[in-house]
PDB file of C-alpha atoms in Angstrom:
ATOM      1  CA  MET F 123       0.000   0.000   0.000  1.00  0.00           C
ATOM      2  CA  ALA F 124       2.856   2.394   0.808  1.00  0.00           C
ATOM      3  CA  ASN F 125       3.706   2.876  -2.862  1.00  0.00           C
ATOM      4  CA  ASN F 126       0.089   3.077  -4.026  1.00  0.00           C
ATOM      5  CA  VAL F 127      -1.468   5.602  -1.654  1.00  0.00           C
ATOM      6  CA  TYR F 128      -0.353   9.000  -0.385  1.00  0.00           C
ATOM      7  CA  MET F 129      -2.323  11.058   2.155  1.00  0.00           C
ATOM      8  CA  LYS F 130      -1.685  14.507   3.620  1.00  0.00           C
ATOM      9  CA  LYS F 131      -3.613  16.894   5.866  1.00  0.00           C
ATOM     10  CA  ASN F 132      -3.144  20.680   5.559  1.00  0.00           C
ATOM     11  CA  PRO F 133      -0.059  20.452   3.286  1.00  0.00           C
ATOM     12  CA  LYS F 134       2.087  23.572   3.296  1.00  0.00           C
ATOM     13  CA  VAL F 135       4.491  22.529   0.573  1.00  0.00           C
ATOM     14  CA  GLY F 136       3.255  22.504  -3.008  1.00  0.00           C
ATOM     15  CA  TYR F 137       3.678  19.871  -5.680  1.00  0.00           C
ATOM     16  CA  SER F 138       5.726  20.265  -8.823  1.00  0.00           C
ATOM     17  CA  LYS F 139       6.127  17.873 -11.718  1.00  0.00           C
ATOM     18  CA  LYS F 140       9.874  18.482 -11.770  1.00  0.00           C
ATOM     19  CA  LYS F 141      10.357  17.513  -8.109  1.00  0.00           C
ATOM     20  CA  ASN F 142       7.975  14.538  -8.275  1.00  0.00           C
ATOM     21  CA  SER F 143       8.815  13.126 -11.701  1.00  0.00           C
ATOM     22  CA  GLY F 144       9.303   9.616 -10.298  1.00  0.00           C
ATOM     23  CA  LEU F 145       5.686   9.196  -9.135  1.00  0.00           C
ATOM     24  CA  ALA F 146       3.563   6.544 -10.809  1.00  0.00           C
ATOM     25  CA  PRO F 147       0.481   7.743 -12.752  1.00  0.00           C
ATOM     26  CA  SER F 148      -2.024   8.659 -10.035  1.00  0.00           C
ATOM     27  CA  TYR F 149      -5.493  10.005  -9.411  1.00  0.00           C
ATOM     28  CA  LEU F 150      -5.446  13.105  -7.217  1.00  0.00           C
ATOM     29  CA  PHE F 151      -8.300  14.057  -4.876  1.00  0.00           C
ATOM     30  CA  VAL F 152      -8.233  17.309  -2.901  1.00  0.00           C
ATOM     31  CA  LEU F 153     -10.755  18.647  -0.395  1.00  0.00           C
ATOM     32  CA  CYS F 154     -10.261  22.362   0.235  1.00  0.00           C
ATOM     33  CA  THR F 155     -11.995  23.320   3.490  1.00  0.00           C
ATOM     34  CA  ALA F 156     -10.405  26.776   3.960  1.00  0.00           C
ATOM     35  CA  GLY F 157      -8.124  29.129   2.068  1.00  0.00           C
ATOM     36  CA  SER F 158      -7.347  28.304  -1.544  1.00  0.00           C
ATOM     37  CA  PHE F 159      -4.767  26.771  -3.822  1.00  0.00           C
ATOM     38  CA  GLU F 160      -3.775  27.064  -7.446  1.00  0.00           C
ATOM     39  CA  TYR F 161      -2.875  24.213  -9.734  1.00  0.00           C
ATOM     40  CA  VAL F 162      -1.612  24.055 -13.302  1.00  0.00           C
ATOM     41  CA  LEU F 163      -3.070  21.224 -15.359  1.00  0.00           C
ATOM     42  CA  ASP F 164      -1.992  20.626 -18.955  1.00  0.00           C
ATOM     43  CA  GLY F 165      -0.726  24.206 -19.101  1.00  0.00           C
ATOM     44  CA  ALA F 166      -3.913  25.809 -17.739  1.00  0.00           C
ATOM     45  CA  ALA F 167      -3.920  27.449 -14.281  1.00  0.00           C
ATOM     46  CA  ARG F 168      -6.950  27.107 -12.023  1.00  0.00           C
ATOM     47  CA  GLU F 169      -7.744  28.481  -8.575  1.00  0.00           C
ATOM     48  CA  VAL F 170      -9.704  26.401  -6.084  1.00  0.00           C
ATOM     49  CA  LYS F 171     -11.437  28.057  -3.157  1.00  0.00           C
ATOM     50  CA  ALA F 172     -12.838  26.833   0.149  1.00  0.00           C
ATOM     51  CA  ARG F 173     -15.494  24.113   0.202  1.00  0.00           C
ATOM     52  CA  SER F 174     -14.465  22.625  -3.097  1.00  0.00           C
ATOM     53  CA  PHE F 175     -13.665  19.043  -4.045  1.00  0.00           C
ATOM     54  CA  VAL F 176     -11.094  18.455  -6.758  1.00  0.00           C
ATOM     55  CA  TYR F 177     -10.399  15.386  -8.864  1.00  0.00           C
ATOM     56  CA  VAL F 178      -7.447  15.194 -11.249  1.00  0.00           C
ATOM     57  CA  PRO F 179      -7.357  12.099 -13.519  1.00  0.00           C
ATOM     58  CA  SER F 180      -4.150  10.186 -14.025  1.00  0.00           C
ATOM     59  CA  SER F 181      -4.190  10.875 -17.771  1.00  0.00           C
ATOM     60  CA  THR F 182      -3.602  14.612 -17.367  1.00  0.00           C
ATOM     61  CA  VAL F 183      -0.311  16.356 -16.657  1.00  0.00           C
ATOM     62  CA  LEU F 184      -0.363  18.053 -13.256  1.00  0.00           C
ATOM     63  CA  GLU F 185       2.484  20.530 -13.509  1.00  0.00           C
ATOM     64  CA  SER F 186       2.144  22.162 -10.086  1.00  0.00           C
ATOM     65  CA  ALA F 187      -0.196  22.642  -7.122  1.00  0.00           C
ATOM     66  CA  THR F 188       0.444  25.473  -4.678  1.00  0.00           C
ATOM     67  CA  PRO F 189      -1.605  26.047  -1.476  1.00  0.00           C
ATOM     68  CA  ASP F 190      -1.820  29.530  -0.010  1.00  0.00           C
ATOM     69  CA  ALA F 191      -0.942  30.298   3.621  1.00  0.00           C
ATOM     70  CA  GLU F 192      -4.568  29.835   4.722  1.00  0.00           C
ATOM     71  CA  PHE F 193      -5.112  26.509   2.979  1.00  0.00           C
ATOM     72  CA  LYS F 194      -6.659  23.719   5.016  1.00  0.00           C
ATOM     73  CA  GLY F 195      -7.815  20.424   3.656  1.00  0.00           C
ATOM     74  CA  TYR F 196      -6.831  16.948   2.616  1.00  0.00           C
ATOM     75  CA  VAL F 197      -4.909  15.471  -0.273  1.00  0.00           C
ATOM     76  CA  ALA F 198      -5.176  11.857  -1.440  1.00  0.00           C
ATOM     77  CA  MET F 199      -3.205  10.324  -4.287  1.00  0.00           C
ATOM     78  CA  LEU F 200      -4.117   6.816  -5.467  1.00  0.00           C
ATOM     79  CA  THR F 201      -2.051   5.226  -8.202  1.00  0.00           C
ATOM     80  CA  GLN F 202      -3.780   4.172 -11.387  1.00  0.00           C
ATOM     81  CA  ASP F 203      -2.985   0.499 -10.746  1.00  0.00           C
ATOM     82  CA  TYR F 204      -4.376   0.729  -7.210  1.00  0.00           C
ATOM     83  CA  VAL F 205      -7.666   2.277  -8.355  1.00  0.00           C
ATOM     84  CA  GLN F 206      -8.055  -0.444 -10.981  1.00  0.00           C
ATOM     85  CA  SER F 207      -7.510  -3.070  -8.257  1.00  0.00           C
ATOM     86  CA  LEU F 208     -10.552  -1.696  -6.397  1.00  0.00           C
ATOM     87  CA  HIS F 209     -12.871  -3.164  -9.079  1.00  0.00           C
ATOM     88  CA  ILE F 210     -15.201  -0.181  -9.038  1.00  0.00           C
ATOM     89  CA  SER F 211     -18.614  -1.020 -10.501  1.00  0.00           C
ATOM     90  CA  MET F 212     -19.199   0.506 -13.902  1.00  0.00           C
ATOM     91  CA  SER F 213     -22.991   0.562 -13.615  1.00  0.00           C
ATOM     92  CA  ASN F 214     -22.655   4.356 -13.505  1.00  0.00           C
ATOM     93  CA  ILE F 215     -19.961   4.492 -16.149  1.00  0.00           C
ATOM     94  CA  LEU F 216     -21.074   7.875 -17.524  1.00  0.00           C
ATOM     95  CA  ILE F 217     -20.360   9.490 -14.159  1.00  0.00           C
ATOM     96  CA  TRP F 218     -16.714   8.509 -14.644  1.00  0.00           C
ATOM     97  CA  ASP F 219     -16.919  10.209 -18.019  1.00  0.00           C
ATOM     98  CA  LYS F 220     -18.174  13.391 -16.362  1.00  0.00           C
ATOM     99  CA  MET F 221     -15.362  13.249 -13.812  1.00  0.00           C
ATOM    100  CA  PHE F 222     -12.777  13.238 -16.610  1.00  0.00           C
ATOM    101  CA  ASP F 223     -13.982  16.679 -17.704  1.00  0.00           C
ATOM    102  CA  VAL F 224     -15.570  18.400 -14.700  1.00  0.00           C
ATOM    103  CA  GLN F 225     -12.768  18.277 -12.154  1.00  0.00           C
ATOM    104  CA  VAL F 226     -13.825  20.829  -9.520  1.00  0.00           C
ATOM    105  CA  VAL F 227     -17.182  20.830  -7.769  1.00  0.00           C
ATOM    106  CA  PRO F 228     -18.413  23.085  -4.956  1.00  0.00           C
ATOM    107  CA  VAL F 229     -19.657  21.183  -1.922  1.00  0.00           C
ATOM    108  CA  SER F 230     -22.152  22.110   0.760  1.00  0.00           C
ATOM    109  CA  ARG F 231     -21.132  22.305   4.392  1.00  0.00           C
ATOM    110  CA  ARG F 232     -22.716  18.916   5.008  1.00  0.00           C
ATOM    111  CA  GLN F 233     -20.932  17.351   2.021  1.00  0.00           C
ATOM    112  CA  CYS F 234     -17.668  18.941   3.110  1.00  0.00           C
ATOM    113  CA  ASP F 235     -18.003  17.422   6.591  1.00  0.00           C
ATOM    114  CA  SER F 236     -18.814  14.027   5.079  1.00  0.00           C
ATOM    115  CA  ILE F 237     -15.774  14.016   2.791  1.00  0.00           C
ATOM    116  CA  ARG F 238     -13.573  15.317   5.619  1.00  0.00           C
ATOM    117  CA  THR F 239     -14.639  12.378   7.799  1.00  0.00           C
ATOM    118  CA  PHE F 240     -13.843   9.965   4.971  1.00  0.00           C
ATOM    119  CA  MET F 241     -10.406  11.406   4.330  1.00  0.00           C
ATOM    120  CA  GLU F 242      -9.566  11.713   8.027  1.00  0.00           C
ATOM    121  CA  THR F 243     -10.371   8.030   8.506  1.00  0.00           C
ATOM    122  CA  MET F 244      -8.270   7.108   5.476  1.00  0.00           C
ATOM    123  CA  LEU F 245      -5.390   9.205   6.764  1.00  0.00           C
ATOM    124  CA  SER F 246      -5.537   7.527  10.179  1.00  0.00           C
ATOM    125  CA  CYS F 247      -5.560   4.074   8.577  1.00  0.00           C
ATOM    126  CA  TRP F 248      -2.740   5.000   6.195  1.00  0.00           C
ATOM    127  CA  LYS F 249      -0.526   6.043   9.118  1.00  0.00           C
ATOM    128  CA  ASP F 250      -1.336   2.960  11.218  1.00  0.00           C
ATOM    129  CA  SER F 251       1.657   0.832  10.232  1.00  0.00           C
ATOM    130  CA  GLU F 252       1.326  -1.394  13.332  1.00  0.00           C
ATOM    131  CA  ASN F 253      -2.109  -2.675  12.351  1.00  0.00           C
ATOM    132  CA  PRO F 254      -1.661  -5.987  10.464  1.00  0.00           C
ATOM    133  CA  TYR F 255      -4.997  -5.364   8.722  1.00  0.00           C
ATOM    134  CA  SER F 256      -4.281  -1.786   7.651  1.00  0.00           C
ATOM    135  CA  ASP F 257      -3.724  -2.674   3.977  1.00  0.00           C
ATOM    136  CA  GLU F 258      -7.048  -4.489   3.730  1.00  0.00           C
ATOM    137  CA  ALA F 259      -8.839  -1.749   5.661  1.00  0.00           C
ATOM    138  CA  MET F 260      -7.313   0.915   3.409  1.00  0.00           C
ATOM    139  CA  TRP F 261      -8.431  -0.999   0.317  1.00  0.00           C
ATOM    140  CA  HIS F 262     -12.047  -0.989   1.514  1.00  0.00           C
ATOM    141  CA  LEU F 263     -11.872   2.654   2.620  1.00  0.00           C
ATOM    142  CA  SER F 264     -10.397   3.672  -0.732  1.00  0.00           C
ATOM    143  CA  LYS F 265     -13.156   1.856  -2.591  1.00  0.00           C
ATOM    144  CA  ALA F 266     -15.820   3.545  -0.483  1.00  0.00           C
ATOM    145  CA  PHE F 267     -14.090   6.903  -1.005  1.00  0.00           C
ATOM    146  CA  VAL F 268     -14.101   6.520  -4.805  1.00  0.00           C
ATOM    147  CA  TYR F 269     -17.812   5.681  -4.679  1.00  0.00           C
ATOM    148  CA  LYS F 270     -18.359   8.770  -2.543  1.00  0.00           C
ATOM    149  CA  SER F 271     -16.523  10.832  -5.145  1.00  0.00           C
ATOM    150  CA  LEU F 272     -18.681   9.347  -7.902  1.00  0.00           C
ATOM    151  CA  GLN F 273     -21.792  10.302  -5.944  1.00  0.00           C
ATOM    152  CA  LEU F 274     -20.616  13.910  -5.612  1.00  0.00           C
ATOM    153  CA  PHE F 275     -20.006  14.253  -9.327  1.00  0.00           C
ATOM    154  CA  ALA F 276     -23.265  12.486 -10.161  1.00  0.00           C
ATOM    155  CA  THR F 277     -25.246  15.080  -8.216  1.00  0.00           C
ATOM    156  CA  SER F 278     -23.125  18.063  -9.243  1.00  0.00           C
ATOM    157  CA  GLU F 279     -24.840  20.664 -11.412  1.00  0.00           C
ATOM    158  CA  VAL F 280     -21.540  21.792 -12.937  1.00  0.00           C
ATOM    159  CA  SER F 281     -21.625  21.044 -16.658  1.00  0.00           C
ATOM    160  CA  ARG F 282     -18.846  20.319 -19.108  1.00  0.00           C
ATOM    161  CA  ASP F 283     -19.482  23.646 -20.804  1.00  0.00           C
ATOM    162  CA  GLU F 284     -19.003  25.460 -17.497  1.00  0.00           C
ATOM    163  CA  ALA F 285     -15.807  23.507 -16.936  1.00  0.00           C
ATOM    164  CA  GLY F 286     -14.605  24.804 -20.310  1.00  0.00           C
ATOM    165  CA  VAL F 287     -13.053  21.572 -21.479  1.00  0.00           C
ATOM    166  CA  PHE F 288     -15.635  20.078 -23.842  1.00  0.00           C
ATOM    167  CA  ASP F 289     -13.960  19.107 -27.116  1.00  0.00           C
ATOM    168  CA  ARG F 290     -13.999  16.453 -29.817  1.00  0.00           C
ATOM    169  CA  LYS F 291     -11.971  13.974 -27.778  1.00  0.00           C
ATOM    170  CA  SER F 292     -14.393  14.326 -24.875  1.00  0.00           C
ATOM    171  CA  GLN F 293     -17.249  13.602 -27.267  1.00  0.00           C
ATOM    172  CA  ILE F 294     -15.518  10.437 -28.447  1.00  0.00           C
ATOM    173  CA  VAL F 295     -14.969   9.235 -24.864  1.00  0.00           C
ATOM    174  CA  LYS F 296     -18.566  10.024 -23.919  1.00  0.00           C
ATOM    175  CA  GLU F 297     -19.924   8.115 -26.933  1.00  0.00           C
ATOM    176  CA  PHE F 298     -17.582   5.175 -26.302  1.00  0.00           C
ATOM    177  CA  LEU F 299     -18.568   4.850 -22.639  1.00  0.00           C
ATOM    178  CA  ALA F 300     -22.250   5.081 -23.527  1.00  0.00           C
ATOM    179  CA  LEU F 301     -21.800   2.272 -26.042  1.00  0.00           C
ATOM    180  CA  VAL F 302     -19.961   0.136 -23.489  1.00  0.00           C
ATOM    181  CA  GLN F 303     -22.827   0.623 -21.081  1.00  0.00           C
ATOM    182  CA  GLU F 304     -25.319  -0.377 -23.793  1.00  0.00           C
ATOM    183  CA  TYR F 305     -23.476  -3.279 -25.413  1.00  0.00           C
ATOM    184  CA  GLY F 306     -20.760  -4.256 -22.914  1.00  0.00           C
ATOM    185  CA  SER F 307     -22.619  -7.335 -21.725  1.00  0.00           C
ATOM    186  CA  LYS F 308     -22.329  -8.941 -25.138  1.00  0.00           C
ATOM    187  CA  GLN F 309     -19.668  -7.113 -27.170  1.00  0.00           C
ATOM    188  CA  ARG F 310     -16.044  -7.265 -26.029  1.00  0.00           C
ATOM    189  CA  SER F 311     -14.067  -6.390 -29.145  1.00  0.00           C
ATOM    190  CA  LEU F 312     -12.543  -2.969 -29.705  1.00  0.00           C
ATOM    191  CA  GLU F 313     -13.374  -3.303 -33.401  1.00  0.00           C
ATOM    192  CA  PHE F 314     -17.110  -3.411 -32.651  1.00  0.00           C
ATOM    193  CA  TYR F 315     -17.090  -0.067 -30.819  1.00  0.00           C
ATOM    194  CA  ALA F 316     -14.810   1.590 -33.357  1.00  0.00           C
ATOM    195  CA  SER F 317     -17.141   0.444 -36.150  1.00  0.00           C
ATOM    196  CA  GLU F 318     -20.181   1.834 -34.313  1.00  0.00           C
ATOM    197  CA  MET F 319     -18.395   5.173 -34.003  1.00  0.00           C
ATOM    198  CA  CYS F 320     -17.032   5.155 -37.576  1.00  0.00           C
ATOM    199  CA  ILE F 321     -13.426   5.584 -36.480  1.00  0.00           C
ATOM    200  CA  SER F 322     -10.442   3.252 -36.506  1.00  0.00           C
ATOM    201  CA  PRO F 323      -9.748   0.986 -33.508  1.00  0.00           C
ATOM    202  CA  LYS F 324      -6.272   2.508 -33.240  1.00  0.00           C
ATOM    203  CA  TYR F 325      -7.604   6.063 -32.970  1.00  0.00           C
ATOM    204  CA  LEU F 326     -10.339   5.062 -30.529  1.00  0.00           C
ATOM    205  CA  SER F 327      -7.747   3.363 -28.322  1.00  0.00           C
ATOM    206  CA  PHE F 328      -5.488   6.437 -28.475  1.00  0.00           C
ATOM    207  CA  VAL F 329      -8.227   8.917 -27.552  1.00  0.00           C
ATOM    208  CA  VAL F 330      -9.653   6.850 -24.692  1.00  0.00           C
ATOM    209  CA  SER F 331      -6.194   6.170 -23.267  1.00  0.00           C
ATOM    210  CA  ARG F 332      -5.202   9.836 -23.540  1.00  0.00           C
ATOM    211  CA  CYS F 333      -8.391  11.157 -21.930  1.00  0.00           C
ATOM    212  CA  THR F 334      -8.952   8.548 -19.216  1.00  0.00           C
ATOM    213  CA  GLY F 335      -5.534   7.075 -18.519  1.00  0.00           C
ATOM    214  CA  ARG F 336      -6.882   3.589 -19.296  1.00  0.00           C
ATOM    215  CA  LYS F 337      -6.982   1.580 -22.500  1.00  0.00           C
ATOM    216  CA  ALA F 338     -10.329   1.255 -24.229  1.00  0.00           C
ATOM    217  CA  LEU F 339     -10.102  -2.522 -23.978  1.00  0.00           C
ATOM    218  CA  ALA F 340      -9.637  -2.230 -20.202  1.00  0.00           C
ATOM    219  CA  TRP F 341     -12.979  -0.374 -19.932  1.00  0.00           C
ATOM    220  CA  ILE F 342     -14.690  -3.020 -22.062  1.00  0.00           C
ATOM    221  CA  GLU F 343     -13.229  -5.936 -20.123  1.00  0.00           C
ATOM    222  CA  GLU F 344     -13.977  -4.398 -16.741  1.00  0.00           C
ATOM    223  CA  TYR F 345     -17.604  -3.854 -17.664  1.00  0.00           C
ATOM    224  CA  ALA F 346     -17.928  -7.450 -18.863  1.00  0.00           C
ATOM    225  CA  ILE F 347     -16.263  -8.842 -15.747  1.00  0.00           C
ATOM    226  CA  ASN F 348     -18.407  -6.718 -13.431  1.00  0.00           C
ATOM    227  CA  ARG F 349     -21.553  -7.966 -15.182  1.00  0.00           C
ATOM    228  CA  ALA F 350     -20.324 -11.547 -14.835  1.00  0.00           C
ATOM    229  CA  CYS F 351     -19.528 -11.070 -11.143  1.00  0.00           C
ATOM    230  CA  SER F 352     -22.911  -9.522 -10.512  1.00  0.00           C
ATOM    231  CA  MET F 353     -24.725 -12.391 -12.229  1.00  0.00           C
ATOM    232  CA  LEU F 354     -22.687 -14.991 -10.365  1.00  0.00           C
ATOM    233  CA  LYS F 355     -23.432 -13.423  -6.976  1.00  0.00           C
ATOM    234  CA  SER F 356     -26.972 -12.131  -7.399  1.00  0.00           C
ATOM    235  CA  THR F 357     -28.691 -14.722  -9.613  1.00  0.00           C
ATOM    236  CA  ASP F 358     -29.266 -18.467  -9.597  1.00  0.00           C
ATOM    237  CA  LEU F 359     -28.376 -18.798 -13.274  1.00  0.00           C
ATOM    238  CA  SER F 360     -26.018 -21.639 -14.091  1.00  0.00           C
ATOM    239  CA  ILE F 361     -22.551 -20.862 -15.406  1.00  0.00           C
ATOM    240  CA  ASN F 362     -23.660 -22.170 -18.810  1.00  0.00           C
ATOM    241  CA  GLN F 363     -26.618 -19.760 -18.792  1.00  0.00           C
ATOM    242  CA  ILE F 364     -24.416 -16.828 -17.761  1.00  0.00           C
ATOM    243  CA  ALA F 365     -21.920 -17.658 -20.511  1.00  0.00           C
ATOM    244  CA  GLU F 366     -24.754 -17.630 -23.045  1.00  0.00           C
ATOM    245  CA  ALA F 367     -26.234 -14.392 -21.663  1.00  0.00           C
ATOM    246  CA  LEU F 368     -22.845 -12.710 -21.989  1.00  0.00           C
ATOM    247  CA  ASN F 369     -22.442 -13.929 -25.568  1.00  0.00           C
ATOM    248  CA  PHE F 370     -19.485 -16.258 -25.032  1.00  0.00           C
ATOM    249  CA  SER F 371     -19.013 -18.962 -27.637  1.00  0.00           C
ATOM    250  CA  SER F 372     -18.994 -21.661 -24.944  1.00  0.00           C
ATOM    251  CA  PRO F 373     -18.941 -22.070 -21.146  1.00  0.00           C
ATOM    252  CA  SER F 374     -15.258 -23.035 -21.307  1.00  0.00           C
ATOM    253  CA  ASP F 375     -14.487 -19.830 -23.220  1.00  0.00           C
ATOM    254  CA  PHE F 376     -16.264 -17.849 -20.489  1.00  0.00           C
ATOM    255  CA  CYS F 377     -14.366 -19.702 -17.746  1.00  0.00           C
ATOM    256  CA  ARG F 378     -10.998 -18.978 -19.402  1.00  0.00           C
ATOM    257  CA  TYR F 379     -11.891 -15.309 -19.868  1.00  0.00           C
ATOM    258  CA  PHE F 380     -13.057 -14.957 -16.261  1.00  0.00           C
ATOM    259  CA  ARG F 381     -10.129 -16.840 -14.718  1.00  0.00           C
ATOM    260  CA  LYS F 382      -7.535 -14.856 -16.671  1.00  0.00           C
ATOM    261  CA  ARG F 383      -8.880 -11.578 -15.276  1.00  0.00           C
ATOM    262  CA  MET F 384     -10.053 -12.596 -11.805  1.00  0.00           C
ATOM    263  CA  GLY F 385      -7.491 -15.284 -10.917  1.00  0.00           C
ATOM    264  CA  LYS F 386     -10.191 -17.845 -10.120  1.00  0.00           C
ATOM    265  CA  THR F 387     -12.931 -19.760 -11.898  1.00  0.00           C
ATOM    266  CA  PRO F 388     -16.537 -18.523 -11.980  1.00  0.00           C
ATOM    267  CA  ARG F 389     -17.523 -21.434  -9.753  1.00  0.00           C
ATOM    268  CA  SER F 390     -14.879 -20.549  -7.146  1.00  0.00           C
ATOM    269  CA  PHE F 391     -15.910 -16.892  -7.254  1.00  0.00           C
ATOM    270  CA  ARG F 392     -19.560 -17.837  -6.704  1.00  0.00           C
ATOM    271  CA  MET F 393     -18.677 -20.008  -3.708  1.00  0.00           C
ATOM    272  CA  ASP F 394     -16.586 -17.279  -2.029  1.00  0.00           C
ATOM    273  CA  LYS F 395     -18.443 -15.375   0.653  1.00  0.00           C
TER     274      LYS F 395
END
């Protein structure tokens, strides 16, 4: 966990790309409860004021982040690999899409207190090196925190146009994610989605990777695996029936696909509590 998570309360020293060039690609979350700070993202400077929640995706270039003397709040950095290991449900996949573009949302006093409690608990767990269960506890806290972040962006009234970052690439990502949500249970090839969007698979992969920090195929596979996991845990359908529902050529093909990505067979996953 030490190399995958970084937490800080009321940081006084800013971040710079030059000084932190060795960091792995990470998602940055900042809760500003007082004061303000300025950050430069992909060459554009932005100021964040009190009672704001900030999300910076791993695909962007954070050049610097500088808190003022009055800044109070929390900073959490989760590496891209760590966030992927959380197996976040993609049932609300379009909220992720919104988060890629709308990166700062104002929060009410109640929301601010709720996020502060979350991040304070995470910070306490992160520092508790003597607890033999701290890694597992941090994993669950991080997962809950990401869901909390999704909920904030889902209810935010800030639009892409207000964020000032709506462009052609954002349109491509939005359309791709919508298609994955519509067809992801049965279609797992990059070529299918590229054909639906009338662009080449290579360009689709480039745009999605550039805008989200994840390969297009990773989004497709995660959606398919999450659907499979949900059906295994929440239905009484046989593995053969699930394989057919998910458009696999055979139950053995489904089992190979599932085991390669989950490290266990569908039957073993179903039996786990």
